[in-house]
Coordinates of C-alpha atoms in Angstrom, one line a residue:
X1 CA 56.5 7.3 -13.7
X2 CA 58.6 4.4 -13.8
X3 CA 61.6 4.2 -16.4
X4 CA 58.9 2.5 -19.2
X5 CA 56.5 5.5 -18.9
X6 CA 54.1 3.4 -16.5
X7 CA 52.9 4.6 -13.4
X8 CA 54.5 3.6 -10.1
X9 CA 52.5 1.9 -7.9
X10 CA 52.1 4.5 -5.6
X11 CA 50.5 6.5 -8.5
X12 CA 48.1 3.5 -9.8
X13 CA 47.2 3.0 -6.2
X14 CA 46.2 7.0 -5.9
X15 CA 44.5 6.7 -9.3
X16 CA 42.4 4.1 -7.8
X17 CA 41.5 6.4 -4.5
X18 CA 40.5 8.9 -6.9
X19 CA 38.5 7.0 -9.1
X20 CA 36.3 5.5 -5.7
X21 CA 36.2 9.4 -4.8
X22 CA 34.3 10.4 -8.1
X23 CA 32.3 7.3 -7.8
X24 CA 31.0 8.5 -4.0
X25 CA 30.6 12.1 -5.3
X26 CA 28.6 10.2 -7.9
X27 CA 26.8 8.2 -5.8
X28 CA 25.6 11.3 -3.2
X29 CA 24.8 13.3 -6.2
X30 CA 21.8 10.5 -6.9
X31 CA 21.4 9.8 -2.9
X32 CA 21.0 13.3 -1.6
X33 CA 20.6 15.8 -4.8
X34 CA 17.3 14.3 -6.3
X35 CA 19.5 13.0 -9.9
X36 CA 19.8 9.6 -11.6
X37 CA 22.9 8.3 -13.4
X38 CA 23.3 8.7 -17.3
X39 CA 25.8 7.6 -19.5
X40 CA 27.3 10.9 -21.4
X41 CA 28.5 10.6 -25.1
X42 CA 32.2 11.9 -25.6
X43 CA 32.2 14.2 -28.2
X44 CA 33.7 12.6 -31.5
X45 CA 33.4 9.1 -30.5
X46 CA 30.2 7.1 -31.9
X47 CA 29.8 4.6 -29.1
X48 CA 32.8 5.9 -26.3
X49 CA 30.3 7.1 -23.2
X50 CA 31.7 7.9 -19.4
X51 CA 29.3 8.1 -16.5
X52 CA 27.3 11.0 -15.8
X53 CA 24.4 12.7 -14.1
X54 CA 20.8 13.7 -15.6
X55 CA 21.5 16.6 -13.7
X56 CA 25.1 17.7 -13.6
X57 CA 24.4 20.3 -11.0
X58 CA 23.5 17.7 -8.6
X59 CA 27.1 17.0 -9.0
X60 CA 28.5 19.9 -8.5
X61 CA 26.1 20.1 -5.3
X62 CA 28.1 16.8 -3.7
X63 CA 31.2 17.9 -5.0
X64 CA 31.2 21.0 -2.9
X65 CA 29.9 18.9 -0.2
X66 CA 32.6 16.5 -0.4
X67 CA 35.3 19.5 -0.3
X68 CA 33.6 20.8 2.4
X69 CA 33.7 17.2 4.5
X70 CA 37.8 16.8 3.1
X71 CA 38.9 20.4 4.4
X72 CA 37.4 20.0 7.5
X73 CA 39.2 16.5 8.0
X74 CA 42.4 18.2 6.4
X75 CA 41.6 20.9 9.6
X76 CA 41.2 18.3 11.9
X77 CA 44.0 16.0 11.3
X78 CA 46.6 18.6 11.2
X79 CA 45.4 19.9 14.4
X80 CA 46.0 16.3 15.9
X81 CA 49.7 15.7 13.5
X82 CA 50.7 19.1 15.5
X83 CA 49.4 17.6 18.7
X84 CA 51.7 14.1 18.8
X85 CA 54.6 16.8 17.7
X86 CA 54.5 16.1 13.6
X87 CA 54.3 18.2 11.0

């Protein structure tokens, strides 16, 4: 965090990566596990909703999918890091 409590760039820019991630994981959950987007009340708030699935296990199913997909590139590029020497 900066000196004012705001984030640093480098953290709003990673906020913003992870945001697009849950938007994909989002977006195969409807694609490829048979769901449709909802918008999901927060609990206490009258008219505060966040994005959601019909089916939240769809969710989970791309989720898995996704950490599947990001461990096997995690694999992958350390294989080639340790490969040019880096590490």
């Amino acid at each position: 965090m900066s000196v004012f409590g705001e984030p640093t760039e480098e953290q709003a820019r990673r906020e913003r990566l992870a945001a697009q991630v849950r938007q994909m994981v989002r977006r195969l959950a409807v694609e490829g596990f048979d769901t449709e987007p909802v918008e999901v009340a927060i609990p206490g708030f009258d008219r505060i909703t966040r994005p959601g699935l019909a089916d939240p296990l769809a969710g989970v199913r791309a989720g898995v999918l996704v950490r599947g997909v990001a461990e096997r590139e995690i694999r992958e590029s350390t294989t080639d890091a340790r490969g040019l020497g880096r590490s």
